[in-house]
mmCIF file of C-alpha atoms in Angstrom:
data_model
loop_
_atom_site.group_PDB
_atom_site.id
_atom_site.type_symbol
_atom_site.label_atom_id
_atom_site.label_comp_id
_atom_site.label_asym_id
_atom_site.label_seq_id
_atom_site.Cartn_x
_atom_site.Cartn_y
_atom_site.Cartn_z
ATOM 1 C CA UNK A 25 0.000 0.000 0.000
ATOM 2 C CA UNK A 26 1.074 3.413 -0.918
ATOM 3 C CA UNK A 27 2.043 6.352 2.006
ATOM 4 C CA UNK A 28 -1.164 8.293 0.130
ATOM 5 C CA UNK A 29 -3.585 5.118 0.541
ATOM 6 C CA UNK A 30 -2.600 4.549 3.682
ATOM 7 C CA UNK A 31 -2.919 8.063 4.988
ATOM 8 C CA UNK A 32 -6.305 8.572 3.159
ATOM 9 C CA UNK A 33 -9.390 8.216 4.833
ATOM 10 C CA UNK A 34 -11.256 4.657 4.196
ATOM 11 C CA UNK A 35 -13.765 4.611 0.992
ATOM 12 C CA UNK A 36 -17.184 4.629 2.327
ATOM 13 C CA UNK A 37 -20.752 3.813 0.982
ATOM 14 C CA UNK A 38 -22.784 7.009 -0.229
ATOM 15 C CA UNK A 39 -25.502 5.909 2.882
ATOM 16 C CA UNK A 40 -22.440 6.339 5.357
ATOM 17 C CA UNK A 41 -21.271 9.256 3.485
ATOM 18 C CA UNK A 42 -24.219 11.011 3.960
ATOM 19 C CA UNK A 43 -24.257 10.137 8.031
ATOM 20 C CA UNK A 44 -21.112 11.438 7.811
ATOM 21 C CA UNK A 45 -21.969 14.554 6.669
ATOM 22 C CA UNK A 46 -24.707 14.822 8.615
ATOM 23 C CA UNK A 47 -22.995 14.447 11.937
ATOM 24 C CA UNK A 48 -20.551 17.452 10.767
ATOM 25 C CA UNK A 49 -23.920 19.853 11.156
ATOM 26 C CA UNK A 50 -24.383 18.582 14.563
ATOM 27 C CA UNK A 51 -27.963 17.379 14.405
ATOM 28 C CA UNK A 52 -28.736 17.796 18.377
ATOM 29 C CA UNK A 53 -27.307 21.077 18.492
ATOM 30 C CA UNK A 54 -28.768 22.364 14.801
ATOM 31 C CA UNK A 55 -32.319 21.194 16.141
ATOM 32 C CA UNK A 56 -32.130 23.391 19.579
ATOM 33 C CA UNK A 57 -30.953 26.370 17.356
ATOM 34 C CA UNK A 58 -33.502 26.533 14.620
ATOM 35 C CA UNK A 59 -36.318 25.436 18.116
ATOM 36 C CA UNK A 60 -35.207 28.931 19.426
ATOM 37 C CA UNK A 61 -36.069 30.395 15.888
ATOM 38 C CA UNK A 62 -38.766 29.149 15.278
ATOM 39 C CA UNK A 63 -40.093 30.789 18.846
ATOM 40 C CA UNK A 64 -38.782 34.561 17.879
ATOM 41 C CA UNK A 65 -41.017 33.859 14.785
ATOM 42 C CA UNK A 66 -44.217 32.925 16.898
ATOM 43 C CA UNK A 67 -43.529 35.245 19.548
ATOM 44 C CA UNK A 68 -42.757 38.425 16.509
ATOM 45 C CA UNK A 69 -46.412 37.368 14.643
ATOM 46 C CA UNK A 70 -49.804 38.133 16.891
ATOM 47 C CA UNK A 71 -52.167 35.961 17.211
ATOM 48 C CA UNK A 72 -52.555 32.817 14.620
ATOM 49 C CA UNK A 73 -50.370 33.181 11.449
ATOM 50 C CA UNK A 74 -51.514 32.936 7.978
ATOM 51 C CA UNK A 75 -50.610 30.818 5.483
ATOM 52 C CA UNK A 76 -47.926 33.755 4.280
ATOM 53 C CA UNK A 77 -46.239 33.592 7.247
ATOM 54 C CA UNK A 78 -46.277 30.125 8.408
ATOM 55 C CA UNK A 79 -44.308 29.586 4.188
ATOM 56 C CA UNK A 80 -42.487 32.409 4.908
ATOM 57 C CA UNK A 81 -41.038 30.943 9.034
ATOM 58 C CA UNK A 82 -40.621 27.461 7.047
ATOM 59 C CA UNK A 83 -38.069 28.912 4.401
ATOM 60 C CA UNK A 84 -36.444 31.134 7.204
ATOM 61 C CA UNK A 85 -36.481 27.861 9.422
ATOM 62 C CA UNK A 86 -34.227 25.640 6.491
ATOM 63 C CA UNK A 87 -31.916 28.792 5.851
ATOM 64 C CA UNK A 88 -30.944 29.451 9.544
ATOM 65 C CA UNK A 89 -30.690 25.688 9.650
ATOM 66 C CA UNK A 90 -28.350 25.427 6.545
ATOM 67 C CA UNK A 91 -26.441 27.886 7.758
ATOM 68 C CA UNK A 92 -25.963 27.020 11.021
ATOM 69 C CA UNK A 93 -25.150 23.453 10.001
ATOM 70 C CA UNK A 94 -22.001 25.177 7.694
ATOM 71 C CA UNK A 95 -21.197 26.816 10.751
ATOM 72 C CA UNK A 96 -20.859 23.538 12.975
ATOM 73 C CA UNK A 97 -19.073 21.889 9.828
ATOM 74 C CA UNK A 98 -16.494 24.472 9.739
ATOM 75 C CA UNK A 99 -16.095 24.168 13.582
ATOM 76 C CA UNK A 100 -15.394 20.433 12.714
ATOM 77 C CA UNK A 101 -12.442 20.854 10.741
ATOM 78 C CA UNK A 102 -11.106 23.540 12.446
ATOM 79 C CA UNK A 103 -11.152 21.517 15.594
ATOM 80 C CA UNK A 104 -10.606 18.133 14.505
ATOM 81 C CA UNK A 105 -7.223 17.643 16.302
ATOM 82 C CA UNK A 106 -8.893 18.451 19.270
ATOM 83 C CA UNK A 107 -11.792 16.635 19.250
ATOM 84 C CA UNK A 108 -9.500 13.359 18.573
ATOM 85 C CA UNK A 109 -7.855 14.645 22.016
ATOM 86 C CA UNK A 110 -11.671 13.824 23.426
ATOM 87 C CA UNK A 111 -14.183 11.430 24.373
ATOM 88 C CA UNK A 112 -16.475 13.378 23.981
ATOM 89 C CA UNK A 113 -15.983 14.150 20.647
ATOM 90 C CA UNK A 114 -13.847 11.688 19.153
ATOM 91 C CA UNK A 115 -15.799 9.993 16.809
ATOM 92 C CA UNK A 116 -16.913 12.668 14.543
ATOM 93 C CA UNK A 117 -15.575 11.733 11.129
ATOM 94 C CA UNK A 118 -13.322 14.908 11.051
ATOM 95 C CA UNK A 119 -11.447 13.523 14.026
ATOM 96 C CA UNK A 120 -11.317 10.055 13.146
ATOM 97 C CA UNK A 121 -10.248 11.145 9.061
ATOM 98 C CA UNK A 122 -12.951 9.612 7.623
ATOM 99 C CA UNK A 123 -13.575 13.001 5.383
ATOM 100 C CA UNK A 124 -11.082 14.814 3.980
ATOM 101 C CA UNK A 125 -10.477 18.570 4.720
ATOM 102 C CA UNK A 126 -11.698 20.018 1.491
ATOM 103 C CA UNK A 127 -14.631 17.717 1.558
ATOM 104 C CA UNK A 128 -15.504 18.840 5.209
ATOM 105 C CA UNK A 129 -14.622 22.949 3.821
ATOM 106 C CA UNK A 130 -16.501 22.514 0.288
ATOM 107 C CA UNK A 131 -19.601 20.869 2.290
ATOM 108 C CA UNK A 132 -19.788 24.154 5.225
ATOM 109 C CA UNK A 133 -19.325 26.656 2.136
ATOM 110 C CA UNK A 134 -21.995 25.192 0.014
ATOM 111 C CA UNK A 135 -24.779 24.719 2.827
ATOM 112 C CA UNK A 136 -23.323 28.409 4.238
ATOM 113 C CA UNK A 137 -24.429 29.545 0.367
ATOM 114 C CA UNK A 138 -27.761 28.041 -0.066
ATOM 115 C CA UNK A 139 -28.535 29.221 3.514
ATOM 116 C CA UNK A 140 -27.591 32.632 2.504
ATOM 117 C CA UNK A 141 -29.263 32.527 -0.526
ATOM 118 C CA UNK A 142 -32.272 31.033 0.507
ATOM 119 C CA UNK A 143 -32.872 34.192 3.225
ATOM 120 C CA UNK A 144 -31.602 36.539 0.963
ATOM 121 C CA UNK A 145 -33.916 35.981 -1.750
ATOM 122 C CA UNK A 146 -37.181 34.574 -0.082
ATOM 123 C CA UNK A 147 -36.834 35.678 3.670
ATOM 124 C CA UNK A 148 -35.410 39.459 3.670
ATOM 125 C CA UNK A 149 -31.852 40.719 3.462
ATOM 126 C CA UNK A 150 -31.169 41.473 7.361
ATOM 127 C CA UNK A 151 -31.872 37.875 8.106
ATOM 128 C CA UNK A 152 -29.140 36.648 5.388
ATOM 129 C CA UNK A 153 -26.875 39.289 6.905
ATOM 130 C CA UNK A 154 -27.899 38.538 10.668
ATOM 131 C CA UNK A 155 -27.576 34.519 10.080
ATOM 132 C CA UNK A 156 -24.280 35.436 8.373
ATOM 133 C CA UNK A 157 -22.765 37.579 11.086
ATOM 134 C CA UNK A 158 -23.486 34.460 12.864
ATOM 135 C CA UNK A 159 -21.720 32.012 11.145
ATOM 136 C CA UNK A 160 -19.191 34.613 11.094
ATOM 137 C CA UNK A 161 -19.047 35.392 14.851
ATOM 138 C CA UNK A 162 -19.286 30.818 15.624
ATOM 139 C CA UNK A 163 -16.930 29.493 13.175
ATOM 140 C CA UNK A 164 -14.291 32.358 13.020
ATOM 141 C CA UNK A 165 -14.493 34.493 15.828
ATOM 142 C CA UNK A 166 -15.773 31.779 18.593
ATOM 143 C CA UNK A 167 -13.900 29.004 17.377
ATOM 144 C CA UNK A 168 -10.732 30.404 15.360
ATOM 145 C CA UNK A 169 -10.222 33.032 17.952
ATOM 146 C CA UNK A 170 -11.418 33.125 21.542
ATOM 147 C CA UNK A 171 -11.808 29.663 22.703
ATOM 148 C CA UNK A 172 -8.120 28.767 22.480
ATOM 149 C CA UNK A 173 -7.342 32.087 23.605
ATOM 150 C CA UNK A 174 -9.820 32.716 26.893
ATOM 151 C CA UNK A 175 -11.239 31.094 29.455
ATOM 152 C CA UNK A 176 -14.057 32.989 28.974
ATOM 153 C CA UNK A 177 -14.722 31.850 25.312
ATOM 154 C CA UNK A 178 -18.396 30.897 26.209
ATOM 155 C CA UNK A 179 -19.592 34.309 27.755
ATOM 156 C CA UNK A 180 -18.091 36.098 25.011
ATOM 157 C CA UNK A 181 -18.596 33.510 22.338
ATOM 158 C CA UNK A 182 -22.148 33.044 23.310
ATOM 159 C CA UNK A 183 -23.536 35.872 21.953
ATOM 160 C CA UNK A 184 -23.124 33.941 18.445
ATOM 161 C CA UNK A 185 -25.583 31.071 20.155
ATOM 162 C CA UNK A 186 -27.879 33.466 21.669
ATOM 163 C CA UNK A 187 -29.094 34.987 18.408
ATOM 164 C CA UNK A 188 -31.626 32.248 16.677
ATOM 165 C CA UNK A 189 -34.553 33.715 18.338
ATOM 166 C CA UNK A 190 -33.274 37.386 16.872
ATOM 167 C CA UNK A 191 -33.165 35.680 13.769
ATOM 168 C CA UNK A 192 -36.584 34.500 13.766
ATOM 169 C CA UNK A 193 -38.069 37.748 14.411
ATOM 170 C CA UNK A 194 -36.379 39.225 12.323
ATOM 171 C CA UNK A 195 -37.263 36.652 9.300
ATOM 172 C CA UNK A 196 -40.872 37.851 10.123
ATOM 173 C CA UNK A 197 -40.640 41.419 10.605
ATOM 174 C CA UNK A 198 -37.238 42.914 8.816
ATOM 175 C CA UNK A 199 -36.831 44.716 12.316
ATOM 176 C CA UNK A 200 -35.268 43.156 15.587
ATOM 177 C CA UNK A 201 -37.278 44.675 18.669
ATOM 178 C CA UNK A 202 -37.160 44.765 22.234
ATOM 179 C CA UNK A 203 -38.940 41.562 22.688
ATOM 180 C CA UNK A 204 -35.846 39.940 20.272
ATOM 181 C CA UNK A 205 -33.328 41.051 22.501
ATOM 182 C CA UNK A 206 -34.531 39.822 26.052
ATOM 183 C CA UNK A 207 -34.863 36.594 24.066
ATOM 184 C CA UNK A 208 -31.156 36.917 23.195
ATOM 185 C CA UNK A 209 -30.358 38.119 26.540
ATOM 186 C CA UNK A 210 -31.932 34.888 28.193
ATOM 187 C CA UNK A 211 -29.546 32.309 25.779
ATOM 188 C CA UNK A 212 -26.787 34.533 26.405
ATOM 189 C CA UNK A 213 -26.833 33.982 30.269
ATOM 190 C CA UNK A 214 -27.979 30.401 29.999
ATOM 191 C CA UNK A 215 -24.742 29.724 28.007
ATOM 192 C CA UNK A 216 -22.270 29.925 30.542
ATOM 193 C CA UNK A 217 -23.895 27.651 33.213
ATOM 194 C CA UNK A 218 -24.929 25.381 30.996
ATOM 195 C CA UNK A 219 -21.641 24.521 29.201
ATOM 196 C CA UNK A 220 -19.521 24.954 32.494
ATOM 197 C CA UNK A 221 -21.630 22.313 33.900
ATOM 198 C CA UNK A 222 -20.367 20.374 31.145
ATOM 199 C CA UNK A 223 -16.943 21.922 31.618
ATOM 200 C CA UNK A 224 -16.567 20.173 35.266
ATOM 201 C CA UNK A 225 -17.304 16.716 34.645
ATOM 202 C CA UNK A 226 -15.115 16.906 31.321
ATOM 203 C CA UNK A 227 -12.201 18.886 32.566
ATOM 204 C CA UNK A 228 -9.767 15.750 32.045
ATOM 205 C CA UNK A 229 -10.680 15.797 28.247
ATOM 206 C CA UNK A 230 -10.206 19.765 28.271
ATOM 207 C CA UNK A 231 -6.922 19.824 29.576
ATOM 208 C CA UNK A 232 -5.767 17.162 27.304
ATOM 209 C CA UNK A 233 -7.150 19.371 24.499
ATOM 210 C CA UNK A 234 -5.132 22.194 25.843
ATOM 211 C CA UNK A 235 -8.284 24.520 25.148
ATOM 212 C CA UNK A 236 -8.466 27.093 28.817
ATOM 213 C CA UNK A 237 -11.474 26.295 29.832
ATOM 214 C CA UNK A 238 -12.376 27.464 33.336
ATOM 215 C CA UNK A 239 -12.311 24.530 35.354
ATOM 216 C CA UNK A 240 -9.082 24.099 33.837
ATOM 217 C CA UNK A 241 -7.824 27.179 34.266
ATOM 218 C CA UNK A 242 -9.134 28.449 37.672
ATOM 219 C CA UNK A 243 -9.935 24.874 39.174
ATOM 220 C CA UNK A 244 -13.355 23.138 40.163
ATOM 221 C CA UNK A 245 -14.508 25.220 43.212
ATOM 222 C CA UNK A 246 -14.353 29.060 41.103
ATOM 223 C CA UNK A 247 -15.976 27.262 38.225
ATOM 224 C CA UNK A 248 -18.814 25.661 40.621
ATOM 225 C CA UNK A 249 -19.075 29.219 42.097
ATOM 226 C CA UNK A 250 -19.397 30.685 38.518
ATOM 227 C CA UNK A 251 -22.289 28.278 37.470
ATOM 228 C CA UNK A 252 -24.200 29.425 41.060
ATOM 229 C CA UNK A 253 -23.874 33.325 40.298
ATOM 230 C CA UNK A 254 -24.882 32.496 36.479
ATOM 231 C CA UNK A 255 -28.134 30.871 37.169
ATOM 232 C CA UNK A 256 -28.967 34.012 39.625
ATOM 233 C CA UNK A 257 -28.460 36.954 37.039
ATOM 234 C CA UNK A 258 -30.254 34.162 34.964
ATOM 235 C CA UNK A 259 -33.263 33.946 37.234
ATOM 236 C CA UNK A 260 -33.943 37.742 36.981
ATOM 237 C CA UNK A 261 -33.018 37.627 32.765
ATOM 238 C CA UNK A 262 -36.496 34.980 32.961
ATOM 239 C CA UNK A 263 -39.098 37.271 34.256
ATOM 240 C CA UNK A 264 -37.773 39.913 31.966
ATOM 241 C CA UNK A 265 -40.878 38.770 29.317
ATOM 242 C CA UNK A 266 -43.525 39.228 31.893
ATOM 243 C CA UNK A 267 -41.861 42.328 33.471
ATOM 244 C CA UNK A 268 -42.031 43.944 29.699
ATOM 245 C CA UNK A 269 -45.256 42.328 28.489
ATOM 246 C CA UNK A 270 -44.699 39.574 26.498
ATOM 247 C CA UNK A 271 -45.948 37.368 28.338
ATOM 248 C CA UNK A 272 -48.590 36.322 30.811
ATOM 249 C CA UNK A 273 -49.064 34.431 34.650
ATOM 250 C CA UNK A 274 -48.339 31.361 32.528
ATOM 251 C CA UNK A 275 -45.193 31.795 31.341
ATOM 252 C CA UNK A 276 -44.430 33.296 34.796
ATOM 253 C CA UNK A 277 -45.226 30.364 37.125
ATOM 254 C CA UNK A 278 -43.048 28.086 34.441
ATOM 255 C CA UNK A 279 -40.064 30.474 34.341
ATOM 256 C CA UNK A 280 -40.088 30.952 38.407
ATOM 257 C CA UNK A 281 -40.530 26.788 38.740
ATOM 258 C CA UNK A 282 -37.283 26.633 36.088
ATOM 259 C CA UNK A 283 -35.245 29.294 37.391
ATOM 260 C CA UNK A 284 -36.161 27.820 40.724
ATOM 261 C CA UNK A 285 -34.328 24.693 39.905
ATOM 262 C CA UNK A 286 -31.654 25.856 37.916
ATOM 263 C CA UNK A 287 -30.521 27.862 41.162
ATOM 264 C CA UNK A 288 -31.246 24.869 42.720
ATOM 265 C CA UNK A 289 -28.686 22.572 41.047
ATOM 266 C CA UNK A 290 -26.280 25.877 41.358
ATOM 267 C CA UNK A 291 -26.003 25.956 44.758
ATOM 268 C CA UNK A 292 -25.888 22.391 44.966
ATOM 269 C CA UNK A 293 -22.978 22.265 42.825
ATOM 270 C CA UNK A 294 -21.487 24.871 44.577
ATOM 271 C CA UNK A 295 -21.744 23.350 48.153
ATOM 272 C CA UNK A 296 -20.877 19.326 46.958
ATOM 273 C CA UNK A 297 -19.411 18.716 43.939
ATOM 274 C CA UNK A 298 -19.590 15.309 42.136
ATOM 275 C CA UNK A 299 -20.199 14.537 38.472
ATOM 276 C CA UNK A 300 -22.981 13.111 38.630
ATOM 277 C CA UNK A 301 -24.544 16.118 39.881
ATOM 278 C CA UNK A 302 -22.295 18.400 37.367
ATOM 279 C CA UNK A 303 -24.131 16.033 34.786
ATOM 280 C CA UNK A 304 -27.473 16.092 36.005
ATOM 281 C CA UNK A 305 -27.188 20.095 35.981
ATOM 282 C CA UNK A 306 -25.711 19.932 32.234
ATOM 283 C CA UNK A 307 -28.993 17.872 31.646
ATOM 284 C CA UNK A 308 -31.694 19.722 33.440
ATOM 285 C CA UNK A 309 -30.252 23.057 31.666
ATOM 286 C CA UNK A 310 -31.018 21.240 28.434
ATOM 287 C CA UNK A 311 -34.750 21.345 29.551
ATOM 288 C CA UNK A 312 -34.993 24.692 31.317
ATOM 289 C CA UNK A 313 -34.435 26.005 28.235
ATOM 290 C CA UNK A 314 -36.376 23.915 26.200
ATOM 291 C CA UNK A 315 -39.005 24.203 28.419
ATOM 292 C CA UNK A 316 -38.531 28.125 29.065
ATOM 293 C CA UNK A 317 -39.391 28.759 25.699
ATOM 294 C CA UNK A 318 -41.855 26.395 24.840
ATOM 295 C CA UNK A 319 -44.102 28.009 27.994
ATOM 296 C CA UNK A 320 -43.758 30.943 25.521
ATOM 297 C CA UNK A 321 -44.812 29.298 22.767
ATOM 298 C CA UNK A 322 -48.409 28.303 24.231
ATOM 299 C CA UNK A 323 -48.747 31.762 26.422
ATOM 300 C CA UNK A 324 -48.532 33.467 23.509
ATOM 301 C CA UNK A 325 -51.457 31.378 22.101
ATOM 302 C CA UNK A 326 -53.203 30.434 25.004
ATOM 303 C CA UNK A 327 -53.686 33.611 27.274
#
């Protein structure tokens, strides 16, 4: 066998191909993103939408998702060496070579394209430029830039992941309002918490990596005591839609409950660590804000 055959990845069958590709967008991840669109659309239309509209959330739903699916790709390659480094993240086929580079790079440029064209043309130009800025902000900035750089890579970065629900309302109404940016406002302080929770019971495969994440950087016990004051400031970011009017009692007694619990796991954190519990509050921020936003989603219909 030749040095190139044997450093090539392995021939695969189109099926596996396209599973490979598919895990590059990050399926889990894609789905919670275009979720939190799809609820700045609801929340940025009153009352039942028409047929217009619901066409119109569907097209802006597939570009945001295209797009965002480029940006994970990129964020594949870029990363590959380090997600070989980790469990976590070792079997994605950039890591493991199954795809080459310019496969992985051609495949995030052309969805990044038809994304872009798609809102472009049949959405509105400041959601192709807003979805962009995005990708932009994720794969470059995020990625590239500040998360070998910083320890605090995902407050700063997480401005990129707080902005699907800005892009939804902005599909809808060309404009982002108020109402957009407490949405963004909520993601953005949910980031932290959530991924540090992560952070803790992975810290073994971060410092492998060599990425500064905090628990590797400033040790368990600051991290833990970051997560606690995260999920406070959070607390008061949830009432934010009832305080302005957004929302009604509903969404209230849902968001208190939540942010209840959240705070909850914090301080429990905080005061005994283990990783079970570090996992359990990675898991349980997974549904706060699922949960958080889907109370939104039937408030705004219901009441």
């Amino acid at each position: 066998m030749s040095v190139v055959e044997s450093l090539s990845p392995p021939t695969a069958s189109m099926p596996s191909r396209l599973r490979q590709f598919n895990a590059l967008t990050k399926p889990r991840v894609i789905q919670l993103i275009v979720f939190c669109a799809l609820i700045g659309m609801v929340l940025a239309v009153p009352g039942v939408p028409s047929w217009a509209e619901v066409r119109l959330g569907l097209i802006a739903c597939l570009g945001i998702w295209l797009v965002a699916g480029a940006a994970a790709a990129f964020n594949c390659l870029v990363e590959k060496g380090i997600d070989a480094k980790m469990k976590r993240t070792s079997w994605r086929p950039t890591a493991r070579n199954q795809l080459q580079d310019w496969q992985t790079l051609l495949f995030s440029g052309l969805l990044c394209t038809a994304g872009s064209v798609l809102l472009y043309v049949w959405v509105n130009p400041l959601t192709m430029w807003l979805t962009f800025a995005t990708f932009v902000g994720y794969a470059v900035v995020y990625t590239v830039i500040l998360k070998p750089l910083t320890p605090q890579n995902i407050v700063i970065g997480g401005a990129s992941g707080a902005m699907p629900p800005v892009l939804g309302w902005a599909a809808m109404t060309g404009d982002v309002a108020p109402e957009a940016l407490i949405l963004f406002l909520i993601i953005f302080l949910w980031t932290p918490p959530h991924f540090w929770a992560l952070a803790l019971y992975r810290v073994e495969d971060y410092r492998k990596s060599g990425l500064p994440m905090l628990p590797v950087t400033h040790g368990n016990e600051f991290t833990r005591l970051q997560v606690l004051l995260y999920t406070l400031v959070l607390f008061a970011a949830c009432l934010m839609p009832f305080i302005y009017g957004m929302s009604s009692w509903l969404y209230l007694v849902v968001a208190i409950a939540l942010s209840i619990g959240f705070c909850g796991y914090g301080f429990a954190l905080w005061r005994n660590y283990s990783d079970a519990l570090a996992r359990k509050t990675f898991r349980f921020s997974l549904i706060h804000l699922s949960v958080l936003f889907a109370a939104l989603l039937v408030d705004h219909y219901l009441i």
